[in-house]
Amino acid sequence: MEVLTRGGRALDSVVEAIVVLEDDPRLNAGTGSRMRIDGRIQMDAALMNWDREAGSVAAIEEVKNPIRVAYDVLKTPHILLVGPDAIAFARSKGHARYDPSTPDSRRHLEESLEKIRNGRLPRYARKWKGVALHDTVGAVARDRRGHFATGSSTGGLAFMLPGRVGDSPIVGAGLYAGPRGAVSVTGIGEEIIKQVLSKFVYDRIADGLSPQAAADRGLALFPQDVPIGILALTSRGWGESCNRDMAFFASSARRTF
Ligand code: GLY
């Protein structure tokens, strides 16, 4: 809000909003991210601007703010950098080595491993589709010039193989922005990618639907047992639609607008 109030760009406000959320250890992005089953933390983050410039990183490790690395990628000719090369890129841009683990992230890993050892997994988890989302973060913004931007950042799901990448860094899946609005979503990444959910919602906005109606249409693509949260912003206002208690998602939407 500070960035927008002083006339800054929507893109910069999205970066700064997500940095705040990444630095909050209660959320599953940046500091406090979920661990993979081998105990490593691999994070995904992405940004997209109204002019469709985009930057993202996937499976990046040992950086404090993946969203700032995504912003550095946006300034290159590329859109998505992954794994060790994304880390090397981050170092070349001055992102220092940082351990995003917390006592809670270690405890969550122990709990997941215990469930795996005991075989007490529900069917979705045996298929590596944990419903425990643990607060992926996203932000959408519109600035004084009427330009939109969107971003997302996550440590992923519970029960993840190393190397797994979800929807959050995938343009069209976890986020989409254009001249008509901005969309950020979260939920089970694999399901979101299959529906190209953010682009679906954006296209409904471009068709003339209100942001709320567009978000509701997106949510309706999924059965109730697939957790999904959608945030949509247009010049007509904002809409959010979710089938779980995604309180952080909703409250950040209100603050953003
Ligand atoms: N929506 C977060 C993820 O699936 O990684």
Tab-separated table of C-alpha atoms and ligand atoms in Angstrom:
chain	number	residue	atom	x	y	z
A	1	MET	CA	0.000	0.000	0.000
A	2	GLU	CA	2.879	2.369	0.747
A	3	VAL	CA	4.305	1.805	-2.728
A	4	LEU	CA	0.931	2.459	-4.352
A	5	THR	CA	0.138	5.470	-2.187
A	6	ARG	CA	3.314	7.232	-3.232
A	7	GLY	CA	2.479	6.573	-6.894
A	8	GLY	CA	4.705	3.530	-7.371
A	9	ARG	CA	4.175	0.694	-9.790
A	10	ALA	CA	1.747	-2.166	-9.139
A	11	LEU	CA	4.619	-4.554	-9.894
A	12	ASP	CA	6.792	-3.093	-7.121
A	13	SER	CA	3.898	-3.146	-4.673
A	14	VAL	CA	3.324	-6.836	-5.387
A	15	VAL	CA	7.024	-7.569	-4.780
A	16	GLU	CA	7.039	-5.671	-1.480
A	17	ALA	CA	3.771	-7.284	-0.318
A	18	ILE	CA	5.142	-10.736	-1.024
A	19	VAL	CA	8.446	-9.955	0.715
A	20	VAL	CA	6.451	-9.148	3.873
A	21	LEU	CA	4.634	-12.471	3.557
A	22	GLU	CA	7.815	-14.429	2.760
A	23	ASP	CA	9.489	-12.971	5.853
A	24	ASP	CA	6.597	-14.061	8.092
A	25	PRO	CA	7.646	-17.498	9.411
A	26	ARG	CA	4.012	-18.532	9.910
A	27	LEU	CA	3.499	-18.730	6.161
A	28	ASN	CA	4.722	-21.319	3.696
A	29	ALA	CA	6.864	-19.037	1.542
A	30	GLY	CA	10.412	-17.809	2.100
A	31	THR	CA	11.244	-18.171	5.798
A	32	GLY	CA	9.183	-21.041	7.222
A	33	SER	CA	8.680	-22.835	3.910
A	34	ARG	CA	7.719	-26.490	3.962
A	35	MET	CA	10.518	-29.049	3.671
A	36	ARG	CA	10.712	-31.686	0.958
A	37	ILE	CA	10.752	-35.262	2.225
A	38	ASP	CA	14.584	-35.179	2.154
A	39	GLY	CA	14.623	-32.177	4.508
A	40	ARG	CA	15.565	-29.582	1.907
A	41	ILE	CA	13.553	-26.445	1.259
A	42	GLN	CA	12.913	-25.691	-2.393
A	43	MET	CA	10.798	-22.649	-3.150
A	44	ASP	CA	8.839	-21.332	-6.142
A	45	ALA	CA	7.906	-17.716	-6.843
A	46	ALA	CA	6.662	-15.672	-9.771
A	47	LEU	CA	5.652	-12.222	-10.909
A	48	MET	CA	3.644	-11.016	-13.874
A	49	ASN	CA	3.012	-7.481	-15.044
A	50	TRP	CA	0.093	-5.973	-17.022
A	51	ASP	CA	2.289	-5.882	-20.164
A	52	ARG	CA	2.737	-9.666	-19.742
A	53	GLU	CA	6.384	-9.429	-18.757
A	54	ALA	CA	6.978	-12.256	-16.288
A	55	GLY	CA	9.735	-13.734	-14.162
A	56	SER	CA	9.807	-16.851	-12.014
A	57	VAL	CA	12.024	-19.266	-10.148
A	58	ALA	CA	11.318	-22.872	-9.253
A	59	ALA	CA	12.963	-25.251	-6.794
A	60	ILE	CA	15.273	-22.475	-5.649
A	61	GLU	CA	17.133	-23.010	-2.372
A	62	GLU	CA	18.906	-20.938	0.272
A	63	VAL	CA	17.634	-17.480	-0.617
A	64	LYS	CA	15.659	-15.202	1.694
A	65	ASN	CA	13.208	-13.753	-0.830
A	66	PRO	CA	12.467	-15.867	-3.909
A	67	ILE	CA	10.128	-13.128	-5.176
A	68	ARG	CA	13.063	-10.721	-5.475
A	69	VAL	CA	14.933	-13.326	-7.525
A	70	ALA	CA	11.817	-13.707	-9.701
A	71	TYR	CA	11.941	-9.953	-10.245
A	72	ASP	CA	15.565	-10.237	-11.373
A	73	VAL	CA	14.528	-13.005	-13.798
A	74	LEU	CA	11.771	-10.730	-15.158
A	75	LYS	CA	14.483	-8.284	-16.216
A	76	THR	CA	16.233	-10.970	-18.313
A	77	PRO	CA	15.010	-12.314	-21.677
A	78	HIS	CA	13.764	-15.454	-19.839
A	79	ILE	CA	10.707	-16.243	-17.761
A	80	LEU	CA	11.589	-19.240	-15.588
A	81	LEU	CA	14.869	-20.389	-14.019
A	82	VAL	CA	15.046	-23.586	-11.987
A	83	GLY	CA	17.106	-25.447	-9.401
A	84	PRO	CA	20.875	-25.001	-9.011
A	85	ASP	CA	21.076	-22.616	-11.952
A	86	ALA	CA	18.410	-20.413	-10.405
A	87	ILE	CA	20.483	-20.385	-7.210
A	88	ALA	CA	23.642	-19.463	-9.163
A	89	PHE	CA	21.681	-16.708	-10.912
A	90	ALA	CA	20.468	-15.411	-7.537
A	91	ARG	CA	24.018	-15.303	-6.174
A	92	SER	CA	25.174	-13.428	-9.286
A	93	LYS	CA	22.507	-10.821	-8.507
A	94	GLY	CA	23.671	-10.456	-4.907
A	95	HIS	CA	21.142	-12.661	-3.084
A	96	ALA	CA	23.097	-13.962	-0.096
A	97	ARG	CA	22.971	-17.550	1.164
A	98	TYR	CA	20.097	-17.860	3.657
A	99	ASP	CA	18.540	-20.758	5.557
A	100	PRO	CA	14.731	-20.391	5.415
A	101	SER	CA	14.074	-23.320	7.773
A	102	THR	CA	12.413	-22.763	11.145
A	103	PRO	CA	11.628	-25.034	14.120
A	104	ASP	CA	8.085	-25.286	12.744
A	105	SER	CA	9.218	-26.348	9.267
A	106	ARG	CA	11.340	-29.103	10.865
A	107	ARG	CA	8.399	-30.178	13.042
A	108	HIS	CA	6.083	-30.308	10.009
A	109	LEU	CA	8.598	-32.531	8.204
A	110	GLU	CA	8.828	-34.888	11.188
A	111	GLU	CA	5.034	-35.115	11.266
A	112	SER	CA	4.871	-35.892	7.545
A	113	LEU	CA	7.631	-38.521	7.792
A	114	GLU	CA	5.897	-40.095	10.772
A	115	LYS	CA	2.673	-40.371	8.762
A	116	ILE	CA	4.581	-41.947	5.888
A	117	ARG	CA	6.344	-44.423	8.230
A	118	ASN	CA	3.072	-45.405	9.895
A	119	GLY	CA	1.216	-45.661	6.611
A	120	ARG	CA	-1.462	-43.425	8.100
A	121	LEU	CA	-1.863	-41.499	4.907
A	122	PRO	CA	-5.161	-40.661	3.323
A	123	ARG	CA	-5.450	-41.635	-0.311
A	124	TYR	CA	-4.654	-38.154	-1.574
A	125	ALA	CA	-1.334	-38.182	0.277
A	126	ARG	CA	-0.364	-41.596	-1.052
A	127	LYS	CA	-0.721	-39.975	-4.451
A	128	TRP	CA	1.465	-37.065	-3.250
A	129	LYS	CA	-1.448	-34.682	-3.251
A	130	GLY	CA	-1.452	-33.360	0.310
A	131	VAL	CA	-4.410	-31.184	1.153
A	132	ALA	CA	-2.229	-29.370	3.685
A	133	LEU	CA	-1.491	-26.162	1.810
A	134	HIS	CA	-0.012	-24.148	4.648
A	135	ASP	CA	-0.273	-20.697	3.332
A	136	THR	CA	1.240	-20.148	-0.045
A	137	VAL	CA	1.166	-16.375	-0.498
A	138	GLY	CA	-0.001	-14.185	-3.360
A	139	ALA	CA	-0.703	-10.535	-4.094
A	140	VAL	CA	-2.448	-8.562	-6.815
A	141	ALA	CA	-2.314	-4.801	-7.311
A	142	ARG	CA	-3.435	-1.953	-9.560
A	143	ASP	CA	-1.530	1.311	-9.557
A	144	ARG	CA	-2.524	4.921	-10.305
A	145	ARG	CA	-1.822	4.419	-13.986
A	146	GLY	CA	-4.342	1.577	-13.992
A	147	HIS	CA	-1.639	-1.047	-14.517
A	148	PHE	CA	-2.056	-4.453	-12.912
A	149	ALA	CA	0.493	-6.885	-11.500
A	150	THR	CA	0.369	-10.216	-9.710
A	151	GLY	CA	2.741	-12.469	-7.816
A	152	SER	CA	2.957	-15.669	-5.814
A	153	SER	CA	5.460	-17.445	-3.585
A	154	THR	CA	5.432	-20.855	-1.924
A	155	GLY	CA	7.361	-23.602	-0.243
A	156	GLY	CA	4.957	-26.093	-1.874
A	157	LEU	CA	2.772	-28.740	-0.281
A	158	ALA	CA	3.195	-31.374	2.381
A	159	PHE	CA	4.551	-34.719	1.051
A	160	MET	CA	6.658	-33.385	-1.794
A	161	LEU	CA	9.375	-35.139	-3.721
A	162	PRO	CA	12.528	-33.057	-4.234
A	163	GLY	CA	12.278	-31.304	-7.571
A	164	ARG	CA	8.503	-31.084	-7.549
A	165	VAL	CA	7.198	-27.801	-8.962
A	166	GLY	CA	3.622	-26.685	-8.426
A	167	ASP	CA	1.460	-24.006	-9.966
A	168	SER	CA	2.917	-20.956	-8.217
A	169	PRO	CA	5.781	-20.196	-10.651
A	170	ILE	CA	3.845	-21.202	-13.769
A	171	VAL	CA	2.399	-18.314	-15.775
A	172	GLY	CA	-1.245	-19.057	-16.569
A	173	ALA	CA	-1.519	-21.614	-13.748
A	174	GLY	CA	-0.639	-19.907	-10.433
A	175	LEU	CA	-0.820	-16.342	-11.723
A	176	TYR	CA	-1.764	-14.235	-14.703
A	177	ALA	CA	-1.913	-10.504	-15.420
A	178	GLY	CA	-2.746	-8.403	-18.431
A	179	PRO	CA	-4.299	-5.061	-19.300
A	180	ARG	CA	-7.703	-6.197	-17.969
A	181	GLY	CA	-6.682	-7.413	-14.528
A	182	ALA	CA	-4.575	-9.631	-12.306
A	183	VAL	CA	-5.163	-13.113	-10.891
A	184	SER	CA	-3.305	-15.084	-8.212
A	185	VAL	CA	-4.409	-18.546	-7.090
A	186	THR	CA	-3.341	-21.354	-4.823
A	187	GLY	CA	-4.374	-24.871	-3.916
A	188	ILE	CA	-3.191	-28.239	-5.181
A	189	GLY	CA	-0.646	-27.166	-7.788
A	190	GLU	CA	-0.995	-30.238	-9.986
A	191	GLU	CA	-4.753	-29.725	-10.299
A	192	ILE	CA	-4.336	-25.995	-10.959
A	193	ILE	CA	-1.791	-26.606	-13.731
A	194	LYS	CA	-4.169	-29.044	-15.446
A	195	GLN	CA	-6.877	-26.366	-15.593
A	196	VAL	CA	-4.488	-23.455	-16.395
A	197	LEU	CA	-6.597	-21.793	-13.737
A	198	SER	CA	-5.305	-18.221	-13.601
A	199	LYS	CA	-5.552	-17.789	-17.362
A	200	PHE	CA	-9.043	-19.292	-17.254
A	201	VAL	CA	-10.124	-16.683	-14.686
A	202	TYR	CA	-8.385	-13.865	-16.594
A	203	ASP	CA	-10.146	-14.871	-19.794
A	204	ARG	CA	-13.518	-14.719	-18.039
A	205	ILE	CA	-12.607	-11.181	-16.896
A	206	ALA	CA	-11.691	-10.314	-20.479
A	207	ASP	CA	-15.090	-11.724	-21.528
A	208	GLY	CA	-16.666	-9.051	-19.291
A	209	LEU	CA	-17.463	-10.989	-16.118
A	210	SER	CA	-17.015	-9.217	-12.779
A	211	PRO	CA	-13.919	-10.328	-10.833
A	212	GLN	CA	-16.121	-12.173	-8.339
A	213	ALA	CA	-18.068	-14.014	-11.052
A	214	ALA	CA	-14.817	-14.889	-12.828
A	215	ALA	CA	-13.290	-16.243	-9.596
A	216	ASP	CA	-16.451	-18.251	-8.904
A	217	ARG	CA	-16.320	-19.746	-12.404
A	218	GLY	CA	-12.732	-20.782	-11.752
A	219	LEU	CA	-13.579	-22.421	-8.460
A	220	ALA	CA	-16.442	-24.315	-10.097
A	221	LEU	CA	-13.918	-26.203	-12.254
A	222	PHE	CA	-12.839	-28.240	-9.211
A	223	PRO	CA	-14.507	-30.866	-7.048
A	224	GLN	CA	-14.925	-29.936	-3.381
A	225	ASP	CA	-12.113	-32.232	-2.241
A	226	VAL	CA	-9.525	-30.218	-4.204
A	227	PRO	CA	-8.625	-27.146	-2.124
A	228	ILE	CA	-8.511	-23.996	-4.238
A	229	GLY	CA	-8.312	-20.257	-3.545
A	230	ILE	CA	-8.626	-17.567	-6.214
A	231	LEU	CA	-7.958	-13.837	-6.057
A	232	ALA	CA	-8.968	-11.640	-8.999
A	233	LEU	CA	-8.573	-7.886	-9.453
A	234	THR	CA	-9.951	-5.676	-12.215
A	235	SER	CA	-10.728	-1.983	-12.631
A	236	ARG	CA	-14.240	-2.895	-11.352
A	237	GLY	CA	-12.956	-4.175	-8.010
A	238	TRP	CA	-11.820	-7.509	-6.671
A	239	GLY	CA	-13.209	-10.978	-6.113
A	240	GLU	CA	-12.066	-13.956	-4.129
A	241	SER	CA	-13.365	-17.442	-4.114
A	242	CYS	CA	-12.184	-20.436	-2.104
A	243	ASN	CA	-13.468	-23.778	-0.883
A	244	ARG	CA	-11.361	-23.889	2.299
A	245	ASP	CA	-10.547	-21.489	5.080
A	246	MET	CA	-7.931	-19.436	3.262
A	247	ALA	CA	-8.088	-16.527	5.667
A	248	PHE	CA	-4.667	-15.159	4.887
A	249	PHE	CA	-5.538	-15.223	1.212
A	250	ALA	CA	-8.750	-13.279	1.773
A	251	SER	CA	-7.360	-10.726	4.198
A	252	SER	CA	-4.365	-9.954	2.012
A	253	ALA	CA	-6.835	-9.370	-0.827
A	254	ARG	CA	-8.675	-6.757	1.173
A	255	ARG	CA	-5.500	-5.014	2.195
A	256	THR	CA	-4.183	-5.099	-1.341
A	257	PHE	CA	-7.212	-3.363	-2.730
B	1	GLY	N1	-0.190	-24.068	-4.714
B	1	GLY	C1	1.077	-24.358	-4.200
B	1	GLY	C2	1.679	-25.563	-4.766
B	1	GLY	O1	0.974	-26.483	-5.199
B	1	GLY	O2	2.886	-25.656	-4.782
